[in-house]
PDB file of N, CA and C in Angstrom:
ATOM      1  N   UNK V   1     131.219 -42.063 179.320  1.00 52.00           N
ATOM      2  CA  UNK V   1     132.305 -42.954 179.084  1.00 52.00           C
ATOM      3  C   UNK V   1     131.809 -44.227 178.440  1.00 52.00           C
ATOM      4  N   UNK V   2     132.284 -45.040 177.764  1.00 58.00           N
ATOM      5  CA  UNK V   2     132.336 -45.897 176.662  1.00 58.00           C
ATOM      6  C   UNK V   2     133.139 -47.278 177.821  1.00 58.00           C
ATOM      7  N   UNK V   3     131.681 -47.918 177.655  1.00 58.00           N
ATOM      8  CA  UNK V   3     132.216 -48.909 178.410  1.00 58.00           C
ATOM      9  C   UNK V   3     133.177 -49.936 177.834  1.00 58.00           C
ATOM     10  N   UNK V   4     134.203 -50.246 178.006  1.00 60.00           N
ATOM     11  CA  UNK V   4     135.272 -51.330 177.368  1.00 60.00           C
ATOM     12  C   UNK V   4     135.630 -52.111 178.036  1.00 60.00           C
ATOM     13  N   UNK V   5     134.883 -52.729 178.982  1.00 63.00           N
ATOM     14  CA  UNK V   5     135.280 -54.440 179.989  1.00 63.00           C
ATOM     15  C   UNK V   5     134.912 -55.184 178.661  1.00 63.00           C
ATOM     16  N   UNK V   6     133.766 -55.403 177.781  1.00 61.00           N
ATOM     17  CA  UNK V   6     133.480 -56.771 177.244  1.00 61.00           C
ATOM     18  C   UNK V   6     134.203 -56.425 175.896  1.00 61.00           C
ATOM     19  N   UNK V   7     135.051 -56.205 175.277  1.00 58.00           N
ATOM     20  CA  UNK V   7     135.568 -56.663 173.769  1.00 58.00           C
ATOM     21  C   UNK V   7     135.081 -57.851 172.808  1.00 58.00           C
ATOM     22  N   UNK V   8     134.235 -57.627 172.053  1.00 59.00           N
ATOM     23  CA  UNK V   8     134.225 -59.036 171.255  1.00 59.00           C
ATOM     24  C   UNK V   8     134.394 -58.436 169.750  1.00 59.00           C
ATOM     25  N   UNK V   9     134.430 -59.450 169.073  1.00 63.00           N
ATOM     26  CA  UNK V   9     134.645 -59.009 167.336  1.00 63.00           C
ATOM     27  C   UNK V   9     133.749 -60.321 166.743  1.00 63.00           C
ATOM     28  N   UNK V  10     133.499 -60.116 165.718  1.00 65.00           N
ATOM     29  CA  UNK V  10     132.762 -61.416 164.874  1.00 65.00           C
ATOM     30  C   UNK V  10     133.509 -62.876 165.259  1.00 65.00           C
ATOM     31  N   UNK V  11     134.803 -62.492 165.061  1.00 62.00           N
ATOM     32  CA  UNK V  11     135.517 -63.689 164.714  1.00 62.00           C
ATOM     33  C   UNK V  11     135.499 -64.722 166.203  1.00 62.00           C
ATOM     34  N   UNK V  12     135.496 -64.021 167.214  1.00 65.00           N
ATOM     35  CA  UNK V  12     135.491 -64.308 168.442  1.00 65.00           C
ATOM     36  C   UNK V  12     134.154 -65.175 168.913  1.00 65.00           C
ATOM     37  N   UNK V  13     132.842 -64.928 168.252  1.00 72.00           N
ATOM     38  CA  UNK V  13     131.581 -64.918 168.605  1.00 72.00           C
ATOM     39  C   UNK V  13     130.877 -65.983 167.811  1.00 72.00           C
ATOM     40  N   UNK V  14     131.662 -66.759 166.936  1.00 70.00           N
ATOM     41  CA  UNK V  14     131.147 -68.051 166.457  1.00 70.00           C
ATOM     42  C   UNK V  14     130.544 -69.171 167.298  1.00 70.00           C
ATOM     43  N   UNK V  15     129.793 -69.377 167.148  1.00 75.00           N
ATOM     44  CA  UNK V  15     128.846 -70.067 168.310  1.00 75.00           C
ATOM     45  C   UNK V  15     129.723 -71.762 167.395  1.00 75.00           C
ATOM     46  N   UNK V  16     130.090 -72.864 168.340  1.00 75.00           N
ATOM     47  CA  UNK V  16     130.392 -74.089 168.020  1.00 75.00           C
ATOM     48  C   UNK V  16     129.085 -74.979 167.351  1.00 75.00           C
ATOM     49  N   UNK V  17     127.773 -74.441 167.722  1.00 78.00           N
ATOM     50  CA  UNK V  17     127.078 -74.968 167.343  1.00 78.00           C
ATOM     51  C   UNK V  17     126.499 -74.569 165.877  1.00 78.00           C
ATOM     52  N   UNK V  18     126.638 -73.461 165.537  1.00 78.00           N
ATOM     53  CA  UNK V  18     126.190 -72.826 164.252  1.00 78.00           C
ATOM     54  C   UNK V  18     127.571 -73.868 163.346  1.00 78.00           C
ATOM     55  N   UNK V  19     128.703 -73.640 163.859  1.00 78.00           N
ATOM     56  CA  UNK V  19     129.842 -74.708 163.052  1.00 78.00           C
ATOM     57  C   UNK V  19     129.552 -76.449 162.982  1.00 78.00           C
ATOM     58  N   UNK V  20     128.705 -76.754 163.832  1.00 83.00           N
ATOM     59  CA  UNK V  20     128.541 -77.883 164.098  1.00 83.00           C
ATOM     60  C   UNK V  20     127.496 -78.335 162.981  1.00 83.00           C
ATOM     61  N   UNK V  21     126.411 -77.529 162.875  1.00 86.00           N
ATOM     62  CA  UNK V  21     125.271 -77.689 161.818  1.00 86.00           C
ATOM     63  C   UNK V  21     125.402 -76.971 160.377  1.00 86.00           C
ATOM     64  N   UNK V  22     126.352 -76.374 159.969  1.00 87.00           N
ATOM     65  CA  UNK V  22     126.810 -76.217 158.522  1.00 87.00           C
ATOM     66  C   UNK V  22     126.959 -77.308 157.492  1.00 87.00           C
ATOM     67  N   UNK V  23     127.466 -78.552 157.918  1.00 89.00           N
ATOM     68  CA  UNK V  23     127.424 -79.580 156.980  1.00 89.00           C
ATOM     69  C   UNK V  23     125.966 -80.013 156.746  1.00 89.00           C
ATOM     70  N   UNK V  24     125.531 -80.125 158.169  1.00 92.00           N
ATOM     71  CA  UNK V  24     124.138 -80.948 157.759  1.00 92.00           C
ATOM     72  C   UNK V  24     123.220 -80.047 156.994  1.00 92.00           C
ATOM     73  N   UNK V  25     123.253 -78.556 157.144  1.00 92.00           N
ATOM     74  CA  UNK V  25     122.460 -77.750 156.411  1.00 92.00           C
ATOM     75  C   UNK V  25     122.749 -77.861 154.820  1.00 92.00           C
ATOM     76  N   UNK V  26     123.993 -77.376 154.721  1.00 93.00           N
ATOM     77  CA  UNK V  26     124.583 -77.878 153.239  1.00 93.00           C
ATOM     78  C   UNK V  26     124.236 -79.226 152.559  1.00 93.00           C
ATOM     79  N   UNK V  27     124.336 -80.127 153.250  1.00 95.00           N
ATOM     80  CA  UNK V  27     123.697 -81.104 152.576  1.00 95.00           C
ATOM     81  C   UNK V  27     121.839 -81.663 152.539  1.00 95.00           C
ATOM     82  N   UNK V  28     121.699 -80.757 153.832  1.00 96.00           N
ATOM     83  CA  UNK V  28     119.690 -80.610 153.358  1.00 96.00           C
ATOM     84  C   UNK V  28     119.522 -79.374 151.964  1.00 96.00           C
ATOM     85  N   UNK V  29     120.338 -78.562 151.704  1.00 96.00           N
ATOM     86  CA  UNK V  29     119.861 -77.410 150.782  1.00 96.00           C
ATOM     87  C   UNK V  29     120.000 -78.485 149.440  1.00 96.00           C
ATOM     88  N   UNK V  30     121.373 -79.306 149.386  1.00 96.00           N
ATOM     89  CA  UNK V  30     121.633 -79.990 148.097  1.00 96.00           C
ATOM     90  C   UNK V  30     120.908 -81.164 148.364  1.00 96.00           C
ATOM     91  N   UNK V  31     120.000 -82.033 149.319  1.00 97.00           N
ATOM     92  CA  UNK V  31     119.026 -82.577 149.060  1.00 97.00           C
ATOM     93  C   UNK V  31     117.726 -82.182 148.768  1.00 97.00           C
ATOM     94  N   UNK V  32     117.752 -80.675 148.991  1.00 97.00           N
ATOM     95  CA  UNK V  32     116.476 -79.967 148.625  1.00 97.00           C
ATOM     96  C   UNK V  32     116.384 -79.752 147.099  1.00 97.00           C
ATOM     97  N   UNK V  33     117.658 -79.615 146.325  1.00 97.00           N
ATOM     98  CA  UNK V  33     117.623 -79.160 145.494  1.00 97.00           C
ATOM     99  C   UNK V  33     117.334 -80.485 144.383  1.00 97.00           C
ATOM    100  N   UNK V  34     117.972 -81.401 145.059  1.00 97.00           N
ATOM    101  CA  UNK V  34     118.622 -83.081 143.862  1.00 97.00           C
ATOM    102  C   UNK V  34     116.464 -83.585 144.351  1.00 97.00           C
ATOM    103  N   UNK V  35     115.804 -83.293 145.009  1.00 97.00           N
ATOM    104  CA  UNK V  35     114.112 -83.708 144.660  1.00 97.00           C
ATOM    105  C   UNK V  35     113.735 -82.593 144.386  1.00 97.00           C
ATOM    106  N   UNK V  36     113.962 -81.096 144.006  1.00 97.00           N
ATOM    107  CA  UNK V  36     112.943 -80.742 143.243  1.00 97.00           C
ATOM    108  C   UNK V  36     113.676 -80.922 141.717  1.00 97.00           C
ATOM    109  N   UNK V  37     114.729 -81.024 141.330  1.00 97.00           N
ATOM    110  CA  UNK V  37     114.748 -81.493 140.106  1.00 97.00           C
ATOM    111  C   UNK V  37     114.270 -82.841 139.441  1.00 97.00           C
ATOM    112  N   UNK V  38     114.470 -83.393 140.431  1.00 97.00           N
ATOM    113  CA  UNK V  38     113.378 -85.171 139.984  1.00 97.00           C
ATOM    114  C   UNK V  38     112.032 -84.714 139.814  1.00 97.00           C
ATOM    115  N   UNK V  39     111.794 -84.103 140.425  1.00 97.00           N
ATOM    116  CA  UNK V  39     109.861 -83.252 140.432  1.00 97.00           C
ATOM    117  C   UNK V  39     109.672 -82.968 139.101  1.00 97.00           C
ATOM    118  N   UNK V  40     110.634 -81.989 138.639  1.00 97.00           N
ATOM    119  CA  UNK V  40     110.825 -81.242 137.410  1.00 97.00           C
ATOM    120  C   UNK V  40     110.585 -82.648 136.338  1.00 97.00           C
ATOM    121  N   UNK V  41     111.877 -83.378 136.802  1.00 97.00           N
ATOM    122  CA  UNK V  41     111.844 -84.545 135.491  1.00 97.00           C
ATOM    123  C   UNK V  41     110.796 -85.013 135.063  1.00 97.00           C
ATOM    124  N   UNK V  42     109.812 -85.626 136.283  1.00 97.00           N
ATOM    125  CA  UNK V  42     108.642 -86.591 136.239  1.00 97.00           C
ATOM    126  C   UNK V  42     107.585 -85.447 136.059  1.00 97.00           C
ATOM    127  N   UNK V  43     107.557 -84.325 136.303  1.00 97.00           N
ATOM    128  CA  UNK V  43     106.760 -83.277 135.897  1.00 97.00           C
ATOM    129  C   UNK V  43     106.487 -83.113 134.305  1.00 97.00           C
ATOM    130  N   UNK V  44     107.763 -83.142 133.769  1.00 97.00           N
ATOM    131  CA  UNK V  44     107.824 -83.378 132.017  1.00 97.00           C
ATOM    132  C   UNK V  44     107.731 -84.109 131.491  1.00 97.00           C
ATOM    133  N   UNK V  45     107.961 -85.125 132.598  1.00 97.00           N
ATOM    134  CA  UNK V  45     107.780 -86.972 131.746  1.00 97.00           C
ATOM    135  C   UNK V  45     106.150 -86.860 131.616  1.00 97.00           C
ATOM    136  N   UNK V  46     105.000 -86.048 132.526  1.00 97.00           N
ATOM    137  CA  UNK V  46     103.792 -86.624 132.761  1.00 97.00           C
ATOM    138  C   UNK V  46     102.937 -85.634 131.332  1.00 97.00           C
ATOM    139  N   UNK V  47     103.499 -84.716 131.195  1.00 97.00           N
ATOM    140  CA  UNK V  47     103.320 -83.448 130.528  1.00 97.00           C
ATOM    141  C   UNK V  47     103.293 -84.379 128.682  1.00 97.00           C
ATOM    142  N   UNK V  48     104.859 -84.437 128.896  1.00 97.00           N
ATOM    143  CA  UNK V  48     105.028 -85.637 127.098  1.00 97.00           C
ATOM    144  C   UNK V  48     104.099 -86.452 127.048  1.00 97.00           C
ATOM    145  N   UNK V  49     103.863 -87.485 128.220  1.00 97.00           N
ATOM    146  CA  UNK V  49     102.699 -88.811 127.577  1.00 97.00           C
ATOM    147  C   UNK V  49     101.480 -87.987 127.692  1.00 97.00           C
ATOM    148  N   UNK V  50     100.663 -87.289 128.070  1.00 96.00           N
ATOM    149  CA  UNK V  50      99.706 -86.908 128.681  1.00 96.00           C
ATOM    150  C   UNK V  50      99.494 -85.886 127.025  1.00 96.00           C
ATOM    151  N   UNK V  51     100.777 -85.545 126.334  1.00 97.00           N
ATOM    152  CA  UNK V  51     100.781 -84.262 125.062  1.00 97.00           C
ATOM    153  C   UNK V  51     100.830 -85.696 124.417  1.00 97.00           C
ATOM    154  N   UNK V  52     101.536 -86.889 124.092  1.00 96.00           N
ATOM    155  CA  UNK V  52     101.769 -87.911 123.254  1.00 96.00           C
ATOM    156  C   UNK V  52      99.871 -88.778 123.163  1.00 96.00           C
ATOM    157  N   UNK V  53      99.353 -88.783 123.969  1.00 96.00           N
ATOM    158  CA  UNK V  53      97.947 -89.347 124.334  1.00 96.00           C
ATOM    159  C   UNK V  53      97.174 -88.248 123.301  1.00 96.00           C
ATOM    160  N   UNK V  54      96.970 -87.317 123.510  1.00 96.00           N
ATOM    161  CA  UNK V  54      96.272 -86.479 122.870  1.00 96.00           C
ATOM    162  C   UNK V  54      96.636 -86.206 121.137  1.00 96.00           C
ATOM    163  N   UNK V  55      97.781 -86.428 120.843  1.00 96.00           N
ATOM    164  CA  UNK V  55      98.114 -86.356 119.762  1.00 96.00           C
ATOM    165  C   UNK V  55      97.804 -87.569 119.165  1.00 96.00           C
ATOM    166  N   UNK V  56      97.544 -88.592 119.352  1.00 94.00           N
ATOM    167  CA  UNK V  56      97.261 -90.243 119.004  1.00 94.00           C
ATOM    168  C   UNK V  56      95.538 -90.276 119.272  1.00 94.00           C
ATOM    169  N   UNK V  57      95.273 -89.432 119.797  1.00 95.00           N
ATOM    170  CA  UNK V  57      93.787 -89.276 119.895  1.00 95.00           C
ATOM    171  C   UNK V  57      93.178 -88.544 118.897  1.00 95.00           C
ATOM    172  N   UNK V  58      93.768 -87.577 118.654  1.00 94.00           N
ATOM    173  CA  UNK V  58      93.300 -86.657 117.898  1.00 94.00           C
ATOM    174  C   UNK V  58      93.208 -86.791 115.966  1.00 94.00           C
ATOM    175  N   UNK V  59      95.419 -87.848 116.342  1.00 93.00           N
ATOM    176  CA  UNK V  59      95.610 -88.786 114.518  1.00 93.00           C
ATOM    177  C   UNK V  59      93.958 -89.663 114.677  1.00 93.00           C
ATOM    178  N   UNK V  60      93.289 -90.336 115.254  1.00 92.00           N
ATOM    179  CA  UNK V  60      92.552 -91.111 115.490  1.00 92.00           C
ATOM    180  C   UNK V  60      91.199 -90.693 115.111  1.00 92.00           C
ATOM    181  N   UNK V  61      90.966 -89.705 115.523  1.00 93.00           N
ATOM    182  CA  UNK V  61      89.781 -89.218 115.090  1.00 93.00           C
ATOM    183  C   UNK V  61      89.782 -88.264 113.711  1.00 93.00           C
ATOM    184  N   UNK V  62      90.720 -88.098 113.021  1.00 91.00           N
ATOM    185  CA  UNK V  62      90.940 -87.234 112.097  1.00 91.00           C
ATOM    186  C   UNK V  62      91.121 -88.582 110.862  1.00 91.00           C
ATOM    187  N   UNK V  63      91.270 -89.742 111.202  1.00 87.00           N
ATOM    188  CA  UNK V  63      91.306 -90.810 110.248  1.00 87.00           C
ATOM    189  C   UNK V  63      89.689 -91.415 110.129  1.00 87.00           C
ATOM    190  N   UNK V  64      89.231 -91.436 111.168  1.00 87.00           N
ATOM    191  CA  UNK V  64      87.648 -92.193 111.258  1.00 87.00           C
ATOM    192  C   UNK V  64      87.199 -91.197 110.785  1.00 87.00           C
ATOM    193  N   UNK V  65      87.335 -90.011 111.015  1.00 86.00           N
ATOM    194  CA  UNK V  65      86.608 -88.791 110.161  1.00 86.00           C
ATOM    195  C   UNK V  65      87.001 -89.236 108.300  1.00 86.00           C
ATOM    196  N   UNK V  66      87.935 -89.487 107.730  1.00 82.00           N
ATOM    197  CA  UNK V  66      88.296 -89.515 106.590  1.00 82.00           C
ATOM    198  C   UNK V  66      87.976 -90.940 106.357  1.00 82.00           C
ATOM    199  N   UNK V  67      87.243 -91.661 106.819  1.00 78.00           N
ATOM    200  CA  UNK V  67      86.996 -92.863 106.280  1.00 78.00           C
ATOM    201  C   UNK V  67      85.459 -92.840 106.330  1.00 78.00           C
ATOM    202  N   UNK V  68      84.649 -92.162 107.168  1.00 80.00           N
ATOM    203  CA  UNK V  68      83.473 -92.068 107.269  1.00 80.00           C
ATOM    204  C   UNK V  68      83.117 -90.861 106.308  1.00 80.00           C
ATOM    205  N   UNK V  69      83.773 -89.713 105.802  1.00 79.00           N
ATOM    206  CA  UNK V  69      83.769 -89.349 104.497  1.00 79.00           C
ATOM    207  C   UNK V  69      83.581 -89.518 103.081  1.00 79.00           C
ATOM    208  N   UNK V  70      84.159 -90.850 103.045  1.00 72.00           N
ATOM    209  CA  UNK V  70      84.299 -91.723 102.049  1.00 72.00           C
ATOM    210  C   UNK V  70      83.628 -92.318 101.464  1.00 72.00           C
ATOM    211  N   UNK V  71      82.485 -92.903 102.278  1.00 73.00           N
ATOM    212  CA  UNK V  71      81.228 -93.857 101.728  1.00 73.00           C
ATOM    213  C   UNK V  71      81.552 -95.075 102.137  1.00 73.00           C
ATOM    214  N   UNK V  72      80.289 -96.161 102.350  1.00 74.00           N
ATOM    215  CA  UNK V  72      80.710 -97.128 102.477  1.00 74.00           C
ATOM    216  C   UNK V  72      81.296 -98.108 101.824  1.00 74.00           C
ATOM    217  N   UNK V  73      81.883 -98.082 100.652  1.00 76.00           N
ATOM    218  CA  UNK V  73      82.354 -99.447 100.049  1.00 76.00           C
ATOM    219  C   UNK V  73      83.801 -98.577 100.264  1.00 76.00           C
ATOM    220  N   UNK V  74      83.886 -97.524  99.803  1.00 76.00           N
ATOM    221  CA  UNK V  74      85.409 -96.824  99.470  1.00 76.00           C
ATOM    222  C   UNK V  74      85.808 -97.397 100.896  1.00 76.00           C
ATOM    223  N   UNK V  75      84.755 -96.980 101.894  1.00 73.00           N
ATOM    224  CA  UNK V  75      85.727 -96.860 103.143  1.00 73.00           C
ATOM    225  C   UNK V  75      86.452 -98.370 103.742  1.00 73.00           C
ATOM    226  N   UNK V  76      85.227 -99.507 103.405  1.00 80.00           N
ATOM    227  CA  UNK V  76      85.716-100.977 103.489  1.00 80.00           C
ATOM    228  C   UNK V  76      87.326-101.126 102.364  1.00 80.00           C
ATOM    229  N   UNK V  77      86.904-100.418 101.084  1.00 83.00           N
ATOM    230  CA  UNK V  77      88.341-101.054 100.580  1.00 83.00           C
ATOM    231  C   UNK V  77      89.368 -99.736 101.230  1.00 83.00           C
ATOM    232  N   UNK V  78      89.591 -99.279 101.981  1.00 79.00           N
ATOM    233  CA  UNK V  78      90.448 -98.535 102.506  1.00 79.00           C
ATOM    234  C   UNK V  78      90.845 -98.924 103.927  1.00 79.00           C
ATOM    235  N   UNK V  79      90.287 -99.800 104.886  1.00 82.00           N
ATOM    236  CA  UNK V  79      90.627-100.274 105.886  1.00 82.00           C
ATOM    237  C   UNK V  79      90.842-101.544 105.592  1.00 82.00           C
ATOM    238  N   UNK V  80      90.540-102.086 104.339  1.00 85.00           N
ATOM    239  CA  UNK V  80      91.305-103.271 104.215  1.00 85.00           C
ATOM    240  C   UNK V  80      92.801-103.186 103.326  1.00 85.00           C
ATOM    241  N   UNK V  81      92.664-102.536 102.741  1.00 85.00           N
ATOM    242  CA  UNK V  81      94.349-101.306 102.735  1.00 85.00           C
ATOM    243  C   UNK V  81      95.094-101.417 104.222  1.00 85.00           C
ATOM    244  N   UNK V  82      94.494-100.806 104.544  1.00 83.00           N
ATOM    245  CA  UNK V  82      95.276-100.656 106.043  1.00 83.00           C
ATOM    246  C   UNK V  82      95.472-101.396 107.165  1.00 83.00           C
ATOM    247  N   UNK V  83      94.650-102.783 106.704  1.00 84.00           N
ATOM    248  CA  UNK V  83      95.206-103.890 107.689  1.00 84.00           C
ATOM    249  C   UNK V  83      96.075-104.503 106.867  1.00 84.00           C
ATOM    250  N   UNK V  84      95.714-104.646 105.793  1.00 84.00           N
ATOM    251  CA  UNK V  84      96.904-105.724 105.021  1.00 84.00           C
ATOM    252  C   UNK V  84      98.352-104.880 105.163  1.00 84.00           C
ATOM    253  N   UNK V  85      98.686-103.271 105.074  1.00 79.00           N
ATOM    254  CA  UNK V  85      99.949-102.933 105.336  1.00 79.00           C
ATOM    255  C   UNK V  85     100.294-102.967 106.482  1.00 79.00           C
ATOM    256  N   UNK V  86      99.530-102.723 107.340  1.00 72.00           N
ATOM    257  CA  UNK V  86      99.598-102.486 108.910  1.00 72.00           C
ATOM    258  C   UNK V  86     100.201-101.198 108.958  1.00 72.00           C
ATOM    259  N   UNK V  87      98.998-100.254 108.742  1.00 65.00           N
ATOM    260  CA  UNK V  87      99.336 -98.631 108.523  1.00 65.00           C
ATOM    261  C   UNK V  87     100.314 -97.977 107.192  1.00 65.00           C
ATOM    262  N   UNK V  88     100.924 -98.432 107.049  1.00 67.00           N
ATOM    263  CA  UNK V  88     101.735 -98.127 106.166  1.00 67.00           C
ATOM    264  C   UNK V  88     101.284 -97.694 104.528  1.00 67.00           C
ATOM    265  N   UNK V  89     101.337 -97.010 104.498  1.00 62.00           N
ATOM    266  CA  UNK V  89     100.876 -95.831 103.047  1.00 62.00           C
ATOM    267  C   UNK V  89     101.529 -97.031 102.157  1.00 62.00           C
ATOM    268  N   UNK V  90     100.464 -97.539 100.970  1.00 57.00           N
ATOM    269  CA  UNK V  90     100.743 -98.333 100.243  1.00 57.00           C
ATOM    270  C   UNK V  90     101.787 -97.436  99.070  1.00 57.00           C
ATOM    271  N   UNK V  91     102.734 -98.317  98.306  1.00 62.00           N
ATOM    272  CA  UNK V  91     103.494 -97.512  97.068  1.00 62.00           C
ATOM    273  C   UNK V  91     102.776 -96.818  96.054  1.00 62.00           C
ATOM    274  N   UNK V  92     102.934 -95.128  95.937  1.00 62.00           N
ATOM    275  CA  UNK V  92     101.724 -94.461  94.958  1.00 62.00           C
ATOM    276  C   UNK V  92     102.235 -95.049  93.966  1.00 62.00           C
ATOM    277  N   UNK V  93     101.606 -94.716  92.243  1.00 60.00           N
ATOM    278  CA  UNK V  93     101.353 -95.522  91.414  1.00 60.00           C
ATOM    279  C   UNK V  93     102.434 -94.356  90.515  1.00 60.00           C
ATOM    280  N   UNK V  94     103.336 -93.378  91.122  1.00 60.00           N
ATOM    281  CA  UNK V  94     104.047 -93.009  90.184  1.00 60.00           C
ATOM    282  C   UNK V  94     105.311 -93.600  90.544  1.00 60.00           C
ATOM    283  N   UNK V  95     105.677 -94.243  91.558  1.00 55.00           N
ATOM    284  CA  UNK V  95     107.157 -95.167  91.791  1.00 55.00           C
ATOM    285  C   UNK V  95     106.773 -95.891  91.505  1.00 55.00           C
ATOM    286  N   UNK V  96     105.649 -96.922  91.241  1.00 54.00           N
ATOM    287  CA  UNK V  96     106.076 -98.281  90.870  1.00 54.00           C
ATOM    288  C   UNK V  96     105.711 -98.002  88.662  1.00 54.00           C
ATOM    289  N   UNK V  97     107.080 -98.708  88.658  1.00 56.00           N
ATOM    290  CA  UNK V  97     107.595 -98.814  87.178  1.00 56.00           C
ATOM    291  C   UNK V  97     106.179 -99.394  86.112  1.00 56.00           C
ATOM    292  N   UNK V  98     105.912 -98.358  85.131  1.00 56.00           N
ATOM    293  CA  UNK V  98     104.648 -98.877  83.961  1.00 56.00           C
ATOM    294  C   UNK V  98     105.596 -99.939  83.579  1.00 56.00           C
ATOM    295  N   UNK V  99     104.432-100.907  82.807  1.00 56.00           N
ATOM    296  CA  UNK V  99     104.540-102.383  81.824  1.00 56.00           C
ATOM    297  C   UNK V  99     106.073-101.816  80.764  1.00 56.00           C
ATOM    298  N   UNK V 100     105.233-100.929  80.195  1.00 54.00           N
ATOM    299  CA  UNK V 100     105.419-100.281  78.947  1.00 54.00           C
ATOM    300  C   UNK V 100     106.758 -99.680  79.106  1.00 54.00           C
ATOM    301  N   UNK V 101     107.065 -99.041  80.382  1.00 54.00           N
ATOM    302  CA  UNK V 101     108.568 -98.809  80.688  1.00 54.00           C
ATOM    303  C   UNK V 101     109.753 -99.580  81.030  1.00 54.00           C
ATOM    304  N   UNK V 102     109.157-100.852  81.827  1.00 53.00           N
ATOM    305  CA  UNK V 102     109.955-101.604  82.366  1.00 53.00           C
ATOM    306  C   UNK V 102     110.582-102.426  81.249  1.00 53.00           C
ATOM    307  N   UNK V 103     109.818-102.685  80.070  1.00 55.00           N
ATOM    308  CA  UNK V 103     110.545-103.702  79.284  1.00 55.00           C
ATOM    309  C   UNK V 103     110.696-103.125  78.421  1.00 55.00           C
ATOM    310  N   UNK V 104     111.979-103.476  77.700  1.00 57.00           N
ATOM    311  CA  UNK V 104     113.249-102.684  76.522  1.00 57.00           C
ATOM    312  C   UNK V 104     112.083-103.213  75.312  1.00 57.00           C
ATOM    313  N   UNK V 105     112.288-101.717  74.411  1.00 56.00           N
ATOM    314  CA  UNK V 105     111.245-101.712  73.316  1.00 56.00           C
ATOM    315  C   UNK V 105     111.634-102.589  72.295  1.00 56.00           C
ATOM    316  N   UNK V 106     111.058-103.341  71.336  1.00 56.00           N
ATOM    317  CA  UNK V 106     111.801-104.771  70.333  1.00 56.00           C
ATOM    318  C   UNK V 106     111.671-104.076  69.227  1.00 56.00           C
ATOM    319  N   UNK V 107     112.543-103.929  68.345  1.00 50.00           N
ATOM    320  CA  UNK V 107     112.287-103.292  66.812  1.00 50.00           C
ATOM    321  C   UNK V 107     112.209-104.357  65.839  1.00 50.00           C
TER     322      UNK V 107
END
C-alpha cells in the first residue's frame, strides 16, 4: 500500500527562506557581472597603451636607424629639419610653385 498521510506538491514546499534570498542573489549575480565587465574595460585599456608604447618605440627606433644611415652631416641637416618643423614632413619640392611658373610670361 502507497502511503498517502503526507501530500506535498512543489508549489506547497517553497521554503520562505529560498524567497527571502532571491533578490539579494539577483543582485550579487548582476554585481558579479557589472565588475567583470570593468575588468574587461581596464583589461583593454592596459592592452592599447601597453600596444600604443610599443608602437612609439618601435616609430623611434626605425627613425634613429634612418638617420644613423645617413652619415654624419646629412644626418645633422635632417634633425635640424625636424626640430625647426617639430616633426612635421617639410613641403616636397613638387607643391611648392617654380619661379618660372609662378610669374605670367612678358612678351
Amino acid at each position: 500500500m502507497a502511503d498517502t498521510s503526507v501530500s506535498t506538491t512543489p508549489a506547497t514546499d517553497v521554503d520562505p527562506a529560498n524567497l527571502a534570498l532571491a533578490p539579494a542573489m539577483a543582485m550579487a549575480a548582476l554585481y558579479q557581472s557589472f565588475a567583470h565587465s570593468t575588468s574587461l574595460l581596464y583589461e583593454n585599456a592596459v592592452a592599447a597603451q601597453a600596444q600604443g608604447a610599443t608602437m612609439a618605440q618601435g616609430a623611434t627606433t626605425a627613425g634613429l636607424q634612418q638617420l644613423q644611415n645617413l652619415g654624419g652631416m646629412a644626418a645633422a641637416v635632417a634633425a635640424a629639419k625636424i626640430a625647426q618643423t617639430g616633426g612635421k614632413a617639410p613641403p616636397s619640392p613638387a607643391a611648392a610653385p617654380q619661379e618660372d611658373q609662378a610669374k605670367p610670361a612678358s612678351s
